[in-house]
Every structure is written in structure tokens, then in C-alpha cells.
Amino acid sequence: ISGLRSLALLVSGLSFLVIISGSGYLRGVLSFSSWYPFVVLSFLLPLSVSTTIRRAFLQGQRDFTTLSLSGVLDAFSRIFFSGLFVYIGWRTFGAMVGLLITQLVTLFYLYTKIRGQLVFAKFSLGVAVRALKSELKYGLIILVVSLTITALYTADILGVK
């Protein structure tokens, strides 16, 4: 799981850089007044990878209570923080900041519940590539799930915009 996590974080880190560097272009194409929401979106990608890995670990450990509570916390936080920041006038940026805070809150909850149980090995690209050849499809699944979740979180905001 360490190699999959590292690979997913590497790809999401590259996506982070692409979104940051293209935020000005995206602002113009999608008719946003600012490029700030895209910066927030780029931070959501690596966070969603970490959250997905920890939720997968909980599912593998059959700790469905903690897994369900993390989902409830995520849903409540998303509505509360996004609504709060939109209400105070931050508009699209506020909704995105709400999603970012939600990811941080959920990740903190998962981290505290799993602390000490989920230990990752030090990342070595050569070792990871050899070990992951047969499991690369699972890493791609995690990447696709992370990107899809992030896209679904933000699709309604982009649609309204």
C-alpha cells in the first residue's frame, strides 16, 4: 500500500502543478473572476488521495463504524463550511475553501483514528516500480477515484458558475 500511496501522491502532485500553472488559463476559459478557486482545487487532489488511502485501510480492517463516521463528518463539514463561506460573501472561492477545510477535517479525523496502525515504508522509485508493475491498476483506480471525487465535489460549483 505504501507504493500505491506514493504513486498516487506523485501523480496528484503533478496534477497539482499542472492546475497551478494553468489556473490563469482556466480562469479565462471557465469565466471565473479569479484564479484562486483553482489553487484551492489543486490542494484538494493530494488531500483526497490521502483520505482515500486511509478509508481503504479502514474498510480492509472492517472498521465500518469509523469509516461511516468519517463519511458523516465529511458530508456535514462540506455543507457547513461551504455554506458558511458562501454566506459571508466569498462566493465560488468560499465554496472551494469549504471543501478544502472539509478535506483537512476528515483527514485529521482519519489520521487520529488510524495513528500507529497504518505505517508507510520509505519511498524508493526503483523498488516501487518493480513492486507495483502487477498492482499498477490498483494505483490507477485510486487515482481515478480521487480525481472523480474531487471533480464531483467541484462539478456543481463549476456548473453554477
mmCIF file of C-alpha atoms in Angstrom:
data_model
loop_
_atom_site.group_PDB
_atom_site.id
_atom_site.type_symbol
_atom_site.label_atom_id
_atom_site.label_comp_id
_atom_site.label_asym_id
_atom_site.label_seq_id
_atom_site.Cartn_x
_atom_site.Cartn_y
_atom_site.Cartn_z
ATOM 1 C CA ILE A 1 0.000 0.000 0.000
ATOM 2 C CA SER A 2 2.989 2.315 0.548
ATOM 3 C CA GLY A 3 3.954 2.128 -3.094
ATOM 4 C CA LEU A 4 0.411 2.749 -4.281
ATOM 5 C CA ARG A 5 0.087 5.702 -1.955
ATOM 6 C CA SER A 6 3.393 7.133 -3.130
ATOM 7 C CA LEU A 7 2.484 6.696 -6.781
ATOM 8 C CA ALA A 8 -0.959 8.251 -6.306
ATOM 9 C CA LEU A 9 0.585 11.167 -4.395
ATOM 10 C CA LEU A 10 3.185 11.615 -7.127
ATOM 11 C CA VAL A 11 0.531 11.784 -9.851
ATOM 12 C CA SER A 12 -1.696 14.068 -7.773
ATOM 13 C CA GLY A 13 1.357 16.246 -7.086
ATOM 14 C CA LEU A 14 1.966 16.540 -10.816
ATOM 15 C CA SER A 15 -1.714 17.374 -11.291
ATOM 16 C CA PHE A 16 -1.290 19.999 -8.574
ATOM 17 C CA LEU A 17 1.500 21.632 -10.580
ATOM 18 C CA VAL A 18 -0.476 21.478 -13.836
ATOM 19 C CA ILE A 19 -3.538 23.099 -12.257
ATOM 20 C CA ILE A 20 -1.451 25.778 -10.523
ATOM 21 C CA SER A 21 0.402 26.630 -13.719
ATOM 22 C CA GLY A 22 -2.799 26.591 -15.790
ATOM 23 C CA SER A 23 -5.001 28.439 -13.311
ATOM 24 C CA GLY A 24 -4.845 31.683 -15.288
ATOM 25 C CA TYR A 25 -5.913 29.896 -18.447
ATOM 26 C CA LEU A 26 -8.681 28.016 -16.636
ATOM 27 C CA ARG A 27 -9.917 31.267 -15.121
ATOM 28 C CA GLY A 28 -10.383 32.757 -18.560
ATOM 29 C CA VAL A 29 -11.892 29.669 -20.196
ATOM 30 C CA LEU A 30 -14.382 28.999 -17.392
ATOM 31 C CA SER A 31 -15.183 32.718 -16.869
ATOM 32 C CA PHE A 32 -14.082 32.933 -13.255
ATOM 33 C CA SER A 33 -13.270 36.339 -11.820
ATOM 34 C CA SER A 34 -10.206 34.966 -10.027
ATOM 35 C CA TRP A 35 -7.750 32.102 -10.266
ATOM 36 C CA TYR A 36 -7.903 31.431 -6.503
ATOM 37 C CA PRO A 37 -10.514 28.619 -6.715
ATOM 38 C CA PHE A 38 -8.154 26.657 -8.946
ATOM 39 C CA VAL A 39 -5.356 26.971 -6.410
ATOM 40 C CA VAL A 40 -7.692 25.554 -3.766
ATOM 41 C CA LEU A 41 -8.739 22.789 -6.182
ATOM 42 C CA SER A 42 -5.118 21.840 -6.736
ATOM 43 C CA PHE A 43 -4.659 21.335 -2.971
ATOM 44 C CA LEU A 44 -7.730 19.097 -2.863
ATOM 45 C CA LEU A 45 -6.115 16.447 -5.081
ATOM 46 C CA PRO A 46 -3.299 15.250 -2.783
ATOM 47 C CA LEU A 47 -5.588 15.510 0.228
ATOM 48 C CA SER A 48 -8.213 13.337 -1.431
ATOM 49 C CA VAL A 49 -5.560 10.695 -2.180
ATOM 50 C CA SER A 50 -4.561 10.579 1.482
ATOM 51 C CA THR A 51 -8.186 10.380 2.575
ATOM 52 C CA THR A 52 -8.942 7.601 0.083
ATOM 53 C CA ILE A 53 -5.962 5.520 1.257
ATOM 54 C CA ARG A 54 -6.994 5.848 4.888
ATOM 55 C CA ARG A 55 -10.617 4.996 4.130
ATOM 56 C CA ALA A 56 -9.492 1.967 2.149
ATOM 57 C CA PHE A 57 -7.402 0.868 5.129
ATOM 58 C CA LEU A 58 -10.412 1.185 7.441
ATOM 59 C CA GLN A 59 -12.508 -0.832 5.027
ATOM 60 C CA GLY A 60 -9.827 -3.522 4.864
ATOM 61 C CA GLN A 61 -9.715 -3.619 8.658
ATOM 62 C CA ARG A 62 -13.525 -3.918 8.696
ATOM 63 C CA ASP A 63 -13.818 -0.841 10.879
ATOM 64 C CA PHE A 64 -17.052 0.275 9.281
ATOM 65 C CA THR A 65 -18.100 2.385 12.258
ATOM 66 C CA THR A 66 -15.119 4.720 11.899
ATOM 67 C CA LEU A 67 -15.477 4.622 8.116
ATOM 68 C CA SER A 68 -19.144 5.634 8.343
ATOM 69 C CA LEU A 69 -18.443 8.346 10.889
ATOM 70 C CA SER A 70 -15.793 9.790 8.591
ATOM 71 C CA GLY A 71 -18.378 9.894 5.805
ATOM 72 C CA VAL A 72 -20.909 11.658 8.025
ATOM 73 C CA LEU A 73 -18.260 14.116 9.212
ATOM 74 C CA ASP A 74 -17.259 14.739 5.598
ATOM 75 C CA ALA A 75 -20.839 15.366 4.448
ATOM 76 C CA PHE A 76 -21.717 17.632 7.383
ATOM 77 C CA SER A 77 -18.466 19.600 7.139
ATOM 78 C CA ARG A 78 -18.870 20.062 3.397
ATOM 79 C CA ILE A 79 -22.321 21.577 3.789
ATOM 80 C CA PHE A 80 -21.434 23.631 6.858
ATOM 81 C CA PHE A 81 -18.123 25.147 5.759
ATOM 82 C CA SER A 82 -19.025 25.705 2.108
ATOM 83 C CA GLY A 83 -22.347 27.252 3.092
ATOM 84 C CA LEU A 84 -20.686 29.429 5.721
ATOM 85 C CA PHE A 85 -18.069 30.834 3.360
ATOM 86 C CA VAL A 86 -20.577 31.421 0.578
ATOM 87 C CA TYR A 87 -22.861 33.147 3.095
ATOM 88 C CA ILE A 88 -20.129 35.558 4.207
ATOM 89 C CA GLY A 89 -19.663 36.565 0.568
ATOM 90 C CA TRP A 90 -16.743 34.528 -0.699
ATOM 91 C CA ARG A 91 -18.872 33.009 -3.492
ATOM 92 C CA THR A 92 -17.105 30.301 -5.518
ATOM 93 C CA PHE A 93 -13.843 30.720 -3.659
ATOM 94 C CA GLY A 94 -15.714 30.263 -0.376
ATOM 95 C CA ALA A 95 -17.287 27.023 -1.564
ATOM 96 C CA MET A 96 -13.873 25.728 -2.599
ATOM 97 C CA VAL A 97 -12.291 26.779 0.708
ATOM 98 C CA GLY A 98 -15.135 24.956 2.458
ATOM 99 C CA LEU A 99 -14.233 21.801 0.547
ATOM 100 C CA LEU A 100 -10.567 22.235 1.449
ATOM 101 C CA ILE A 101 -11.351 22.641 5.142
ATOM 102 C CA THR A 102 -13.633 19.609 4.933
ATOM 103 C CA GLN A 103 -10.813 17.517 3.483
ATOM 104 C CA LEU A 104 -8.488 18.673 6.257
ATOM 105 C CA VAL A 105 -11.043 17.935 8.992
ATOM 106 C CA THR A 106 -11.814 14.487 7.578
ATOM 107 C CA LEU A 107 -8.138 13.673 7.095
ATOM 108 C CA PHE A 108 -7.365 14.767 10.653
ATOM 109 C CA TYR A 109 -10.171 12.549 11.977
ATOM 110 C CA LEU A 110 -8.957 9.573 9.950
ATOM 111 C CA TYR A 111 -5.343 10.210 10.946
ATOM 112 C CA THR A 112 -6.195 10.242 14.653
ATOM 113 C CA LYS A 113 -8.248 7.054 14.362
ATOM 114 C CA ILE A 114 -5.590 5.139 12.388
ATOM 115 C CA ARG A 115 -2.446 6.568 14.007
ATOM 116 C CA GLY A 116 0.085 3.807 14.575
ATOM 117 C CA GLN A 117 -1.878 1.193 12.614
ATOM 118 C CA LEU A 118 -1.053 2.358 9.109
ATOM 119 C CA VAL A 119 2.699 2.694 8.616
ATOM 120 C CA PHE A 120 4.158 3.599 5.246
ATOM 121 C CA ALA A 121 7.576 2.458 4.091
ATOM 122 C CA LYS A 122 10.138 4.920 2.748
ATOM 123 C CA PHE A 123 9.561 5.583 -0.933
ATOM 124 C CA SER A 124 12.111 4.406 -3.484
ATOM 125 C CA LEU A 125 11.122 4.874 -7.120
ATOM 126 C CA GLY A 126 13.080 1.875 -8.435
ATOM 127 C CA VAL A 127 11.727 -0.508 -5.821
ATOM 128 C CA ALA A 128 8.227 0.896 -6.216
ATOM 129 C CA VAL A 129 8.179 0.459 -9.983
ATOM 130 C CA ARG A 130 9.274 -3.196 -9.724
ATOM 131 C CA ALA A 131 6.852 -3.963 -6.922
ATOM 132 C CA LEU A 132 3.964 -2.117 -8.497
ATOM 133 C CA LYS A 133 4.004 -3.491 -12.022
ATOM 134 C CA SER A 134 1.334 -6.030 -11.194
ATOM 135 C CA GLU A 135 -0.531 -3.656 -8.901
ATOM 136 C CA LEU A 136 -0.385 -0.539 -11.034
ATOM 137 C CA LYS A 137 -4.022 -0.994 -11.979
ATOM 138 C CA TYR A 138 -4.966 -0.524 -8.316
ATOM 139 C CA GLY A 139 -2.951 2.673 -8.144
ATOM 140 C CA LEU A 140 -4.743 3.897 -11.244
ATOM 141 C CA ILE A 141 -8.057 3.037 -9.608
ATOM 142 C CA ILE A 142 -7.110 5.136 -6.573
ATOM 143 C CA LEU A 143 -6.081 7.980 -8.847
ATOM 144 C CA VAL A 144 -9.298 7.778 -10.852
ATOM 145 C CA VAL A 145 -11.389 7.599 -7.667
ATOM 146 C CA SER A 146 -9.557 10.585 -6.183
ATOM 147 C CA LEU A 147 -9.928 12.640 -9.340
ATOM 148 C CA THR A 148 -13.578 11.641 -9.688
ATOM 149 C CA ILE A 149 -14.380 12.522 -6.085
ATOM 150 C CA THR A 150 -12.665 15.876 -6.449
ATOM 151 C CA ALA A 151 -14.469 16.508 -9.746
ATOM 152 C CA LEU A 152 -17.817 15.622 -8.193
ATOM 153 C CA TYR A 153 -17.141 17.930 -5.255
ATOM 154 C CA THR A 154 -16.478 20.791 -7.624
ATOM 155 C CA ALA A 155 -18.759 19.995 -10.592
ATOM 156 C CA ASP A 156 -21.788 21.681 -9.058
ATOM 157 C CA ILE A 157 -19.740 24.798 -8.330
ATOM 158 C CA LEU A 158 -18.453 24.926 -11.893
ATOM 159 C CA GLY A 159 -21.946 24.240 -13.227
ATOM 160 C CA VAL A 160 -23.449 27.096 -11.242
ATOM 161 C CA LYS A 161 -20.623 29.366 -12.322
#
